[in-house]
Short mmCIF file of C-alpha atoms in Angstrom, two decimals:
data_model
loop_
_atom_site.label_atom_id
_atom_site.label_comp_id
_atom_site.label_asym_id
_atom_site.label_seq_id
_atom_site.Cartn_x
_atom_site.Cartn_y
_atom_site.Cartn_z
CA UNK H 6 -31.77 -19.45 45.49
CA UNK H 7 -32.79 -21.11 48.08
CA UNK H 8 -36.30 -19.84 50.32
CA UNK H 9 -37.64 -21.60 53.45
CA UNK H 10 -41.01 -20.60 54.84
CA UNK H 11 -42.35 -21.78 58.35
CA UNK H 12 -45.49 -20.12 58.84
CA UNK H 13 -47.29 -16.95 57.80
CA UNK H 14 -45.94 -13.42 57.27
CA UNK H 15 -41.83 -15.19 58.09
CA UNK H 16 -39.37 -16.45 55.04
CA UNK H 17 -36.37 -16.30 55.36
CA UNK H 18 -34.53 -16.12 51.14
CA UNK H 19 -30.80 -17.12 50.62
CA UNK H 20 -29.85 -14.32 47.95
CA UNK H 21 -26.29 -15.25 47.49
CA UNK H 22 -23.50 -17.37 48.56
CA UNK H 23 -19.59 -17.86 48.76
CA UNK H 24 -19.80 -21.82 48.19
CA UNK H 25 -16.14 -22.35 49.12
CA UNK H 26 -16.80 -20.87 52.56
CA UNK H 27 -20.47 -20.81 53.79
CA UNK H 28 -20.83 -17.27 54.02
CA UNK H 29 -24.24 -15.93 52.21
CA UNK H 30 -26.32 -13.12 51.76
CA UNK H 31 -29.96 -13.24 52.28
CA UNK H 32 -33.58 -11.78 53.22
CA UNK H 33 -35.08 -12.22 56.51
CA UNK H 34 -38.70 -11.25 55.79
CA UNK H 35 -40.87 -10.47 58.77
CA UNK H 36 -44.63 -9.02 59.59
CA UNK H 37 -42.77 -5.34 60.59
CA UNK H 38 -40.23 -5.51 57.23
CA UNK H 39 -37.37 -6.32 55.32
CA UNK H 40 -34.42 -7.40 57.09
CA UNK H 41 -31.22 -8.05 54.89
CA UNK H 42 -28.73 -10.46 56.54
CA UNK H 43 -26.30 -10.94 57.75
CA UNK H 44 -27.27 -8.15 60.66
CA UNK H 45 -26.57 -6.77 63.65
CA UNK H 46 -29.13 -6.49 66.48
CA UNK H 47 -27.87 -3.22 68.63
CA UNK H 48 -29.56 -4.74 72.37
CA UNK H 49 -32.44 -2.27 73.97
CA UNK H 50 -32.44 -4.30 77.06
CA UNK H 51 -35.38 -2.54 78.76
CA UNK H 52 -37.01 -1.53 75.22
CA UNK H 53 -34.39 1.32 74.44
CA UNK H 54 -31.08 1.12 72.93
CA UNK H 55 -28.65 3.68 75.53
CA UNK H 56 -27.94 7.07 74.35
CA UNK H 57 -29.85 6.26 70.66
CA UNK H 58 -32.67 7.35 69.39
CA UNK H 59 -35.03 4.55 67.25
CA UNK H 60 -34.25 7.72 64.19
CA UNK H 61 -30.74 7.17 65.26
CA UNK H 62 -30.08 3.14 64.86
CA UNK H 63 -31.50 4.11 61.90
CA UNK H 64 -29.71 6.40 60.45
CA UNK H 65 -27.63 4.01 61.84
CA UNK H 66 -28.44 1.11 59.44
CA UNK H 67 -29.99 -0.65 62.18
CA UNK H 68 -32.89 -3.03 60.68
CA UNK H 69 -33.62 -5.10 63.74
CA UNK H 70 -33.51 -4.54 67.58
CA UNK H 71 -33.05 -7.64 70.31
CA UNK H 72 -34.65 -6.14 73.77
CA UNK H 73 -35.05 -9.04 76.90
CA UNK H 74 -38.37 -10.65 77.87
CA UNK H 75 -37.32 -11.37 81.33
CA UNK H 76 -35.92 -7.60 82.00
CA UNK H 77 -38.81 -6.31 80.20
CA UNK H 78 -40.81 -8.52 83.11
CA UNK H 79 -39.46 -6.53 85.97
CA UNK H 80 -39.41 -3.04 84.57
CA UNK H 81 -42.37 -1.88 83.68
CA UNK H 82 -43.87 -4.97 83.13
CA UNK H 83 -45.50 -7.24 79.97
CA UNK H 84 -48.53 -6.38 80.86
CA UNK H 85 -48.01 -2.78 81.21
CA UNK H 86 -46.31 -2.97 77.92
CA UNK H 87 -49.67 -4.98 76.33
CA UNK H 88 -51.90 -2.39 76.95
CA UNK H 89 -49.84 0.28 75.44
CA UNK H 90 -49.93 -1.33 72.59
CA UNK H 91 -47.27 -3.52 72.32
CA UNK H 92 -43.22 -2.95 72.33
CA UNK H 93 -42.86 -1.72 69.14
CA UNK H 94 -45.22 1.39 70.30
CA UNK H 95 -43.82 1.88 73.36
CA UNK H 96 -40.35 1.51 71.39
CA UNK H 97 -41.40 3.93 68.44
CA UNK H 98 -39.75 1.16 66.56
CA UNK H 99 -41.19 0.42 63.27
CA UNK H 100 -39.15 -2.13 62.22
CA UNK H 101 -38.88 -5.87 63.82
CA UNK H 102 -37.83 -7.00 67.16
CA UNK H 103 -36.58 -9.59 68.39
CA UNK H 104 -36.77 -10.97 72.60
CA UNK H 105 -33.91 -13.03 74.37
CA UNK H 106 -35.96 -14.68 77.58
CA UNK H 107 -33.34 -14.18 79.99
CA UNK H 108 -31.65 -17.23 79.63
CA UNK H 109 -27.94 -15.51 79.11
CA UNK H 110 -28.60 -14.22 82.84
CA UNK H 111 -28.23 -17.63 84.22
CA UNK H 112 -24.73 -16.86 83.12
CA UNK H 113 -23.81 -13.19 83.72
CA UNK H 114 -26.19 -13.04 86.66
CA UNK H 115 -26.04 -15.98 88.13
CA UNK H 116 -25.61 -14.51 91.36
CA UNK H 117 -29.32 -13.89 91.09
CA UNK H 118 -30.72 -16.65 89.20
CA UNK H 119 -31.07 -20.33 90.07
CA UNK H 120 -32.15 -22.83 87.99
CA UNK H 121 -34.71 -25.32 88.94
CA UNK H 122 -36.54 -27.62 87.37
CA UNK H 123 -39.78 -25.98 86.23
CA UNK H 124 -38.14 -22.89 85.40
CA UNK H 125 -35.42 -20.21 86.49
CA UNK H 126 -35.90 -17.90 90.35
CA UNK H 127 -35.03 -15.28 89.58
CA UNK H 128 -34.41 -12.41 92.23
CA UNK H 129 -35.72 -8.97 90.49
CA UNK H 130 -33.15 -6.53 89.73
CA UNK H 131 -35.53 -3.90 90.98
CA UNK H 132 -36.81 -5.17 94.41
CA UNK H 133 -35.38 -8.09 95.14
CA UNK H 134 -38.55 -10.00 94.85
CA UNK H 135 -38.57 -14.06 94.01
CA UNK H 136 -40.19 -14.93 90.63
CA UNK H 137 -40.03 -18.29 88.66
CA UNK H 138 -40.11 -18.08 85.10
CA UNK H 139 -41.44 -21.41 83.31
CA UNK H 140 -41.19 -22.04 79.59
CA UNK H 141 -44.84 -20.94 79.77
CA UNK H 142 -44.44 -17.33 81.26
CA UNK H 143 -41.73 -16.81 79.04
CA UNK H 144 -44.05 -17.78 76.05
CA UNK H 145 -46.58 -15.43 77.45
CA UNK H 146 -44.75 -12.77 78.61
CA UNK H 147 -43.12 -12.28 74.46
CA UNK H 148 -47.12 -12.35 73.66
CA UNK H 149 -47.66 -9.37 75.50
CA UNK H 150 -44.76 -7.53 74.08
CA UNK H 151 -45.50 -8.39 70.43
CA UNK H 152 -42.44 -8.87 69.20
CA UNK H 153 -41.74 -11.00 65.90
CA UNK H 154 -39.17 -12.90 66.95
CA UNK H 155 -39.12 -15.34 70.52
CA UNK H 156 -36.14 -17.23 72.21
CA UNK H 157 -36.95 -20.24 74.43
CA UNK H 158 -35.88 -20.30 78.34
CA UNK H 159 -32.86 -21.71 78.19
CA UNK H 160 -29.37 -21.92 80.60
CA UNK H 161 -26.37 -20.43 79.62
CA UNK H 162 -23.41 -22.78 81.11
CA UNK H 163 -20.16 -20.87 81.53
CA UNK H 164 -16.83 -21.84 78.58
CA UNK H 165 -15.08 -23.31 80.99
CA UNK H 166 -17.77 -25.54 83.02
CA UNK H 167 -17.66 -29.59 82.72
CA UNK H 168 -18.90 -31.39 80.65
CA UNK H 169 -21.60 -32.57 83.51
CA UNK H 170 -22.57 -29.49 83.83
CA UNK H 171 -22.53 -28.58 80.32
CA UNK H 172 -24.56 -31.65 79.63
CA UNK H 173 -26.90 -30.77 82.87
CA UNK H 174 -28.05 -27.56 81.29
CA UNK H 175 -28.37 -28.34 78.03
CA UNK H 176 -30.85 -31.35 78.98
CA UNK H 177 -32.87 -28.97 80.72
CA UNK H 178 -32.74 -26.59 77.72
CA UNK H 179 -34.27 -29.82 75.39
CA UNK H 180 -36.96 -30.04 78.08
CA UNK H 181 -37.86 -26.56 78.02
CA UNK H 182 -37.73 -26.46 74.55
CA UNK H 183 -39.95 -28.42 73.65
CA UNK H 184 -42.71 -27.16 76.85
CA UNK H 185 -41.96 -23.67 74.51
CA UNK H 186 -42.83 -25.22 71.19
CA UNK H 187 -46.28 -26.70 72.68
CA UNK H 188 -46.89 -23.76 74.14
CA UNK H 189 -46.05 -21.53 71.39
CA UNK H 190 -48.51 -24.10 69.19
CA UNK H 191 -51.41 -23.52 71.84
CA UNK H 192 -51.25 -19.63 72.08
CA UNK H 193 -52.10 -17.34 70.01
CA UNK H 194 -50.53 -13.01 69.21
CA UNK H 195 -52.03 -10.62 70.69
CA UNK H 196 -50.95 -7.66 68.63
CA UNK H 197 -52.37 -9.01 65.68
CA UNK H 198 -49.22 -9.92 64.23
CA UNK H 199 -48.10 -13.63 64.25
CA UNK H 200 -44.88 -14.30 65.79
CA UNK H 201 -41.97 -16.67 64.84
CA UNK H 202 -39.99 -18.96 67.63
CA UNK H 203 -36.05 -19.92 67.43
CA UNK H 204 -34.62 -22.84 68.92
CA UNK H 205 -31.27 -22.10 70.81
CA UNK H 206 -28.49 -24.77 70.76
CA UNK H 207 -26.51 -25.31 73.63
CA UNK H 208 -23.53 -27.94 74.68
CA UNK H 209 -20.25 -26.13 75.13
CA UNK H 210 -17.10 -26.41 73.41
CA UNK H 211 -18.43 -30.86 73.09
CA UNK H 212 -18.66 -31.73 69.81
CA UNK H 213 -20.80 -34.63 70.15
CA UNK H 214 -23.56 -32.66 72.95
CA UNK H 215 -24.06 -29.69 70.14
CA UNK H 216 -24.96 -32.46 67.69
CA UNK H 217 -27.19 -34.08 70.00
CA UNK H 218 -28.53 -30.40 70.48
CA UNK H 219 -28.77 -29.78 67.61
CA UNK H 220 -30.97 -32.63 66.37
CA UNK H 221 -33.12 -32.32 69.04
CA UNK H 222 -34.10 -29.30 67.98
CA UNK H 223 -34.51 -29.83 64.67
CA UNK H 224 -37.00 -32.68 65.50
CA UNK H 225 -38.81 -30.57 67.51
CA UNK H 226 -38.89 -28.05 64.91
CA UNK H 227 -38.01 -23.30 65.00
CA UNK H 228 -37.72 -20.91 62.39
CA UNK H 229 -34.66 -20.44 63.18
CA UNK H 230 -31.61 -21.65 65.35
CA UNK H 231 -29.63 -19.90 67.44
CA UNK H 232 -26.17 -20.85 68.90
CA UNK H 233 -26.18 -19.91 72.25
CA UNK H 234 -23.41 -20.63 75.14
CA UNK H 235 -20.56 -19.20 73.11
CA UNK H 236 -18.57 -16.19 73.94
CA UNK H 237 -18.74 -16.95 77.66
CA UNK H 238 -15.21 -17.55 78.21
CA UNK H 239 -14.30 -20.70 76.06
CA UNK H 240 -11.49 -20.20 74.05
CA UNK H 241 -11.62 -18.17 69.91
CA UNK H 242 -10.45 -21.49 69.20
CA UNK H 243 -13.40 -23.49 70.65
CA UNK H 244 -15.33 -20.95 69.74
CA UNK H 245 -15.20 -21.05 66.02
CA UNK H 246 -14.77 -24.85 65.63
CA UNK H 247 -18.13 -25.06 67.76
CA UNK H 248 -19.36 -22.43 65.25
CA UNK H 249 -18.51 -24.11 61.87
CA UNK H 250 -19.54 -27.80 63.20
CA UNK H 251 -23.45 -26.07 64.27
CA UNK H 252 -23.58 -24.40 60.87
CA UNK H 253 -23.43 -27.58 59.19
CA UNK H 254 -25.97 -29.45 61.29
CA UNK H 255 -28.56 -26.72 60.82
CA UNK H 256 -30.03 -27.05 57.60
CA UNK H 257 -28.80 -24.61 55.04
CA UNK H 258 -32.35 -22.81 54.28
CA UNK H 259 -32.35 -22.10 58.09
CA UNK H 260 -32.20 -18.58 59.90
CA UNK H 261 -28.85 -19.07 61.58
CA UNK H 262 -28.32 -16.53 65.15
CA UNK H 263 -25.12 -16.46 67.01
CA UNK H 264 -26.12 -14.94 70.14
CA UNK H 265 -23.82 -12.52 72.20
CA UNK H 266 -20.41 -11.54 69.22
CA UNK H 267 -20.32 -8.38 68.56
CA UNK H 268 -16.26 -7.24 68.25
CA UNK H 269 -15.78 -6.89 64.54
CA UNK H 270 -13.49 -9.74 64.49
CA UNK H 271 -15.66 -12.18 65.39
CA UNK H 272 -18.64 -10.58 63.12
CA UNK H 273 -16.02 -11.08 60.56
CA UNK H 274 -15.33 -14.81 61.88
CA UNK H 275 -18.92 -15.39 62.00
CA UNK H 276 -20.44 -14.29 58.54
CA UNK H 277 -17.25 -16.08 57.07
CA UNK H 278 -18.69 -19.14 58.77
CA UNK H 279 -22.38 -18.54 56.84
CA UNK H 280 -24.05 -17.00 60.25
CA UNK H 281 -26.62 -14.52 59.58
CA UNK H 282 -27.38 -12.56 62.46
CA UNK H 283 -25.96 -11.30 65.78
CA UNK H 284 -26.26 -9.21 69.00
CA UNK H 285 -23.63 -7.76 71.81
CA UNK H 286 -24.27 -4.80 74.23
CA UNK H 287 -20.36 -4.43 73.42
CA UNK H 288 -20.65 -1.46 70.47
CA UNK H 289 -23.00 0.95 72.52
CA UNK H 290 -21.87 0.12 76.02
CA UNK H 291 -18.34 1.30 74.99
CA UNK H 292 -19.25 4.07 72.92
CA UNK H 293 -21.19 5.39 75.99
CA UNK H 294 -17.88 4.43 78.06
CA UNK H 295 -15.38 6.32 75.23
CA UNK H 296 -13.80 3.23 74.06
CA UNK H 297 -14.18 3.06 70.40
CA UNK H 298 -13.74 0.86 67.48
CA UNK H 299 -11.49 2.18 64.49
CA UNK H 300 -9.39 0.89 61.32
CA UNK H 301 -6.36 0.83 63.29
CA UNK H 302 -8.05 -1.03 66.67
CA UNK H 303 -10.04 0.04 69.53
CA UNK H 304 -8.85 3.26 71.16
CA UNK H 305 -10.10 4.66 74.57
CA UNK H 306 -11.07 8.50 74.61
CA UNK H 307 -10.76 8.60 78.48
CA UNK H 308 -6.76 7.98 77.69
CA UNK H 309 -4.62 10.66 78.42
CA UNK H 310 -2.57 10.60 75.42
CA UNK H 311 -5.68 11.90 74.09
CA UNK H 312 -6.97 14.82 76.31
CA UNK H 313 -5.41 18.06 73.98
CA UNK H 314 -5.53 15.59 70.71
CA UNK H 315 -7.83 17.60 68.51
CA UNK H 316 -6.99 14.93 65.18
CA UNK H 317 -10.47 13.38 63.79
CA UNK H 318 -10.90 10.06 65.64
CA UNK H 319 -10.69 8.74 62.17
#
């Protein structure tokens, strides 16, 4: 049994593992409760998982929720959330919360984002005004939100980006990771509970860049390590090769988080390689649009073949 403690209120303990594959069961302890891993995090970008109440999420077995710090800064605003008692109170969710920094949106919303040396210039999706998000500002926002886990500002390059573009994004991400950790150390929680921060390993499909990224982040030191920049257009073979590489680079006792992965097949593939945490909008987005994952595969209830079908879905 392995146990890793990085700061007060947080620990990750390996309960069991398969020596052949590296798959493992773990216990993640936080100030807002325990998460047994592997665990999937439903995405509530603006502080709510669309179509589901906190009770629905709990009934479905959800243990931890993900929200987006950058989006919450635009609506309703981190200062308003702080005044209302933090994101847990606003959401009515007593369990752990992880907030992403918004770095993934440099890929998914590239038309609204402009990376600069000092941060990311963003056009507000609410009313179109321009804002500069620095690594320090992202930490300050997440302090106001009071979430359990904070993610640093990073740049997510496309899976089809060339090596030079990936290398440039990686260098910027590493610089911001150092700024994030420094500002994290200099700031304090605002809601009485400690907060932990992850490092994000970028580097595209290039083994040497991923190796360099992991080594640099380990030198800085974070509670856990996330694998970013995957499921963004690269081949499945490249994705799982990089996951295996990174899982071997991250120390066994640290928690591993694969960002943005959510199909049943991908979850199985990642768990078999020793990943502990996941997030994706896919399950709830698909459900709202009538597309379902079943034992027989994916089906779309909006297809005409189901118009008069009165059988159970599964």
